[in-house]
């Protein structure tokens, strides 16, 4: 399997490119507009055909590359069914699968960070990894104070959906701010300080007390992303 993890230093965003082999169909998750040339160069160097581009949710801290990649490769752009981004080619529902040569990604509705956030489970018959967007981060979780976020829903998405996956499933988040690049379901269940040993009420109190400033690009990024980055 071909797997590449890209990092955007401005927004601390991770982007993931996958294909089952050279010359085969590829999918990309959470691409950043400013990094699109890197993705296209990798796709060319690895002799891949980009057929799917996915955003886990409407990002507030960077502009998506969905539109640019679709223009460059004719790929199908995908978001969850509750997105307000009418520009995407397909909207996916809970349990539906994105299929390409040798790879299956199953959609899991995981609201909390936003009300339209989805995670994607790699090869669900024998789960290998889950791409959690901003719902579950490494030793943290995505803020819940804008875009329809809800700390109760975040807890439910993480504890009652993601944490039911096998311990060995690798966690690939949408962001990291401390230098981590991957974790696992078992690690996060045991060591995530917002969740391990905490009740739902304690988690909600933590999330509601963060008092974080809005992302610097929020007023620009959200409208642009509702147009797949082409606004």
XYZ file of C-alpha atoms in Angstrom:
231
model
C 0.000 0.000 0.000
C 1.135 3.521 -0.786
C 0.554 5.931 2.081
C 1.744 9.504 2.421
C 1.106 11.913 5.281
C 1.527 15.597 4.444
C 1.737 18.455 6.950
C 0.741 22.088 6.498
C 2.805 24.099 9.017
C 0.553 27.169 8.978
C -2.603 25.360 10.128
C -0.917 22.226 11.557
C -3.140 20.163 9.255
C -2.425 16.583 8.247
C -3.436 15.401 4.785
C -3.420 11.730 3.783
C -2.873 10.224 0.331
C -3.516 6.505 -0.190
C -3.496 3.925 -2.962
C -3.097 0.165 -2.983
C -0.166 0.338 -5.411
C 1.602 2.205 -8.177
C -0.530 2.939 -11.216
C -3.711 2.556 -9.225
C -6.586 4.698 -7.996
C -5.887 7.021 -5.064
C -7.834 8.956 -2.442
C -6.804 12.042 -0.501
C -8.254 13.203 2.832
C -8.362 16.812 4.117
C -6.182 18.502 1.481
C -4.974 22.101 2.022
C -5.120 24.526 -0.902
C -1.624 25.928 -0.352
C -0.163 22.410 -0.467
C -1.991 21.230 -3.596
C 1.165 21.371 -5.726
C 2.865 18.918 -3.346
C -0.025 16.458 -3.592
C -0.087 16.681 -7.385
C 3.678 16.173 -7.572
C 3.413 13.064 -5.374
C 0.510 11.708 -7.405
C 2.560 12.131 -10.581
C 5.771 10.669 -9.090
C 3.925 7.628 -7.731
C 2.013 7.086 -10.994
C -1.361 7.357 -9.275
C -4.791 8.371 -10.502
C -6.575 10.559 -7.961
C -10.233 9.518 -8.080
C -11.571 10.676 -4.687
C -10.884 13.743 -2.506
C -12.534 13.878 0.924
C -12.995 16.584 3.538
C -13.928 15.257 6.974
C -15.759 18.532 7.742
C -15.888 22.223 6.846
C -12.546 23.511 8.047
C -12.204 26.855 9.804
C -8.411 27.190 9.890
C -7.406 26.601 6.264
C -8.852 26.622 2.768
C -9.517 23.230 1.259
C -7.929 21.999 -1.963
C -11.000 19.986 -2.980
C -11.911 22.317 -5.840
C -8.366 22.724 -7.096
C -7.746 18.976 -7.098
C -11.026 18.319 -8.872
C -10.074 20.871 -11.543
C -6.631 19.284 -11.959
C -7.559 15.579 -11.864
C -11.343 15.290 -12.425
C -11.579 13.473 -9.080
C -14.873 13.113 -7.235
C -15.105 15.359 -4.165
C -16.839 13.957 -1.084
C -18.147 15.250 2.240
C -20.670 13.978 4.745
C -24.395 14.254 4.146
C -24.889 17.177 6.534
C -22.397 19.507 4.891
C -23.625 22.854 3.647
C -20.995 22.783 0.882
C -23.235 22.192 -2.117
C -20.180 22.258 -4.404
C -19.089 18.718 -3.532
C -19.716 15.947 -6.057
C -21.078 13.440 -3.519
C -22.416 13.470 0.015
C -21.907 10.323 2.049
C -23.978 8.846 4.877
C -23.101 6.845 7.975
C -22.013 3.318 7.046
C -21.568 4.039 3.352
C -18.261 3.150 1.764
C -15.814 4.882 -0.535
C -14.342 2.149 -2.720
C -11.360 2.205 -5.062
C -8.698 -0.266 -6.216
C -7.854 -2.299 -3.106
C -9.027 0.294 -0.572
C -12.322 0.768 1.257
C -13.118 3.713 3.528
C -16.273 3.449 5.612
C -17.976 6.654 6.765
C -18.660 7.140 10.478
C -20.748 10.130 11.497
C -18.821 11.752 14.347
C -20.327 15.154 15.204
C -19.017 17.227 18.063
C -16.278 19.396 16.617
C -18.810 20.469 13.998
C -22.317 19.182 13.425
C -21.316 17.656 10.066
C -18.017 15.931 10.926
C -17.291 12.432 9.634
C -14.468 9.988 10.310
C -13.355 7.325 7.835
C -12.376 3.754 8.733
C -9.825 2.063 6.480
C -10.781 -1.453 5.307
C -13.617 -2.043 7.817
C -13.688 -5.838 7.423
C -10.293 -5.886 9.156
C -9.908 -2.316 10.443
C -6.430 -0.873 10.016
C -6.753 2.855 10.631
C -9.283 5.583 11.216
C -9.020 9.129 9.906
C -10.699 11.166 12.609
C -10.590 14.689 11.227
C -10.830 17.074 14.189
C -13.136 15.015 16.403
C -10.424 12.901 18.072
C -6.881 14.268 18.182
C -3.756 12.706 19.636
C -4.019 13.210 23.405
C -6.789 15.715 22.805
C -9.999 16.411 20.930
C -11.329 19.066 18.604
C -12.897 22.183 20.094
C -16.676 22.203 20.287
C -17.569 25.885 20.511
C -18.467 26.869 16.930
C -19.977 25.529 13.663
C -22.619 23.573 15.543
C -20.072 21.942 17.824
C -21.334 20.212 20.951
C -19.261 18.702 23.759
C -21.921 16.070 24.537
C -21.934 14.938 20.899
C -18.136 14.943 20.855
C -18.075 12.587 23.842
C -20.642 10.312 22.220
C -18.765 10.226 18.901
C -15.465 9.383 20.554
C -16.515 7.063 23.389
C -19.490 5.308 21.813
C -18.216 5.072 18.239
C -14.456 5.500 17.811
C -13.448 3.885 21.104
C -15.457 0.776 20.166
C -12.931 0.070 17.413
C -10.126 -2.432 18.137
C -7.229 -1.112 20.237
C -4.699 -1.645 17.450
C -6.475 0.570 14.915
C -4.178 3.469 14.054
C -5.556 6.962 14.659
C -4.667 9.539 12.021
C -6.020 12.952 13.080
C -6.704 16.048 11.032
C -4.302 18.144 13.104
C -1.502 17.921 15.595
C 0.191 20.743 17.464
C 2.785 18.826 19.503
C 4.760 16.785 16.963
C 2.760 13.536 17.059
C 1.889 12.009 13.692
C -0.205 8.978 14.678
C -1.664 7.178 17.668
C -3.992 4.216 18.219
C -7.463 3.680 19.590
C -6.039 1.828 22.596
C -3.551 4.583 23.366
C -6.171 7.290 23.235
C -8.629 5.314 25.315
C -5.982 4.840 28.016
C -3.934 8.038 27.822
C -5.978 10.867 26.319
C -6.113 13.310 29.268
C -9.527 14.699 28.315
C -11.120 11.256 28.163
C -9.233 8.588 30.111
C -10.925 8.033 33.452
C -13.288 10.932 32.860
C -17.063 10.950 32.993
C -19.119 12.596 30.278
C -19.876 15.482 32.635
C -16.180 15.995 33.350
C -15.374 15.947 29.637
C -18.117 18.462 28.853
C -16.833 20.759 31.601
C -13.304 20.579 30.170
C -14.457 21.357 26.643
C -16.792 24.163 27.705
C -13.995 25.761 29.719
C -11.333 25.950 27.002
C -12.120 29.577 26.067
C -10.047 29.491 22.877
C -9.898 32.366 20.373
C -11.478 31.785 16.976
C -9.123 30.482 14.265
C -7.416 33.411 12.535
C -8.709 32.439 9.089
C -12.204 31.430 10.180
C -14.065 34.309 8.504
C -12.218 33.590 5.250
C -11.862 29.820 5.367
C -15.439 28.789 6.150
C -17.075 30.698 3.237
C -14.303 29.571 0.889
C -14.674 25.951 1.970
C -18.414 26.022 1.402
C -17.361 26.660 -2.222
C -14.754 23.831 -2.131
C -11.943 26.382 -1.852
C -12.770 28.138 -5.099
C -14.398 31.277 -3.640
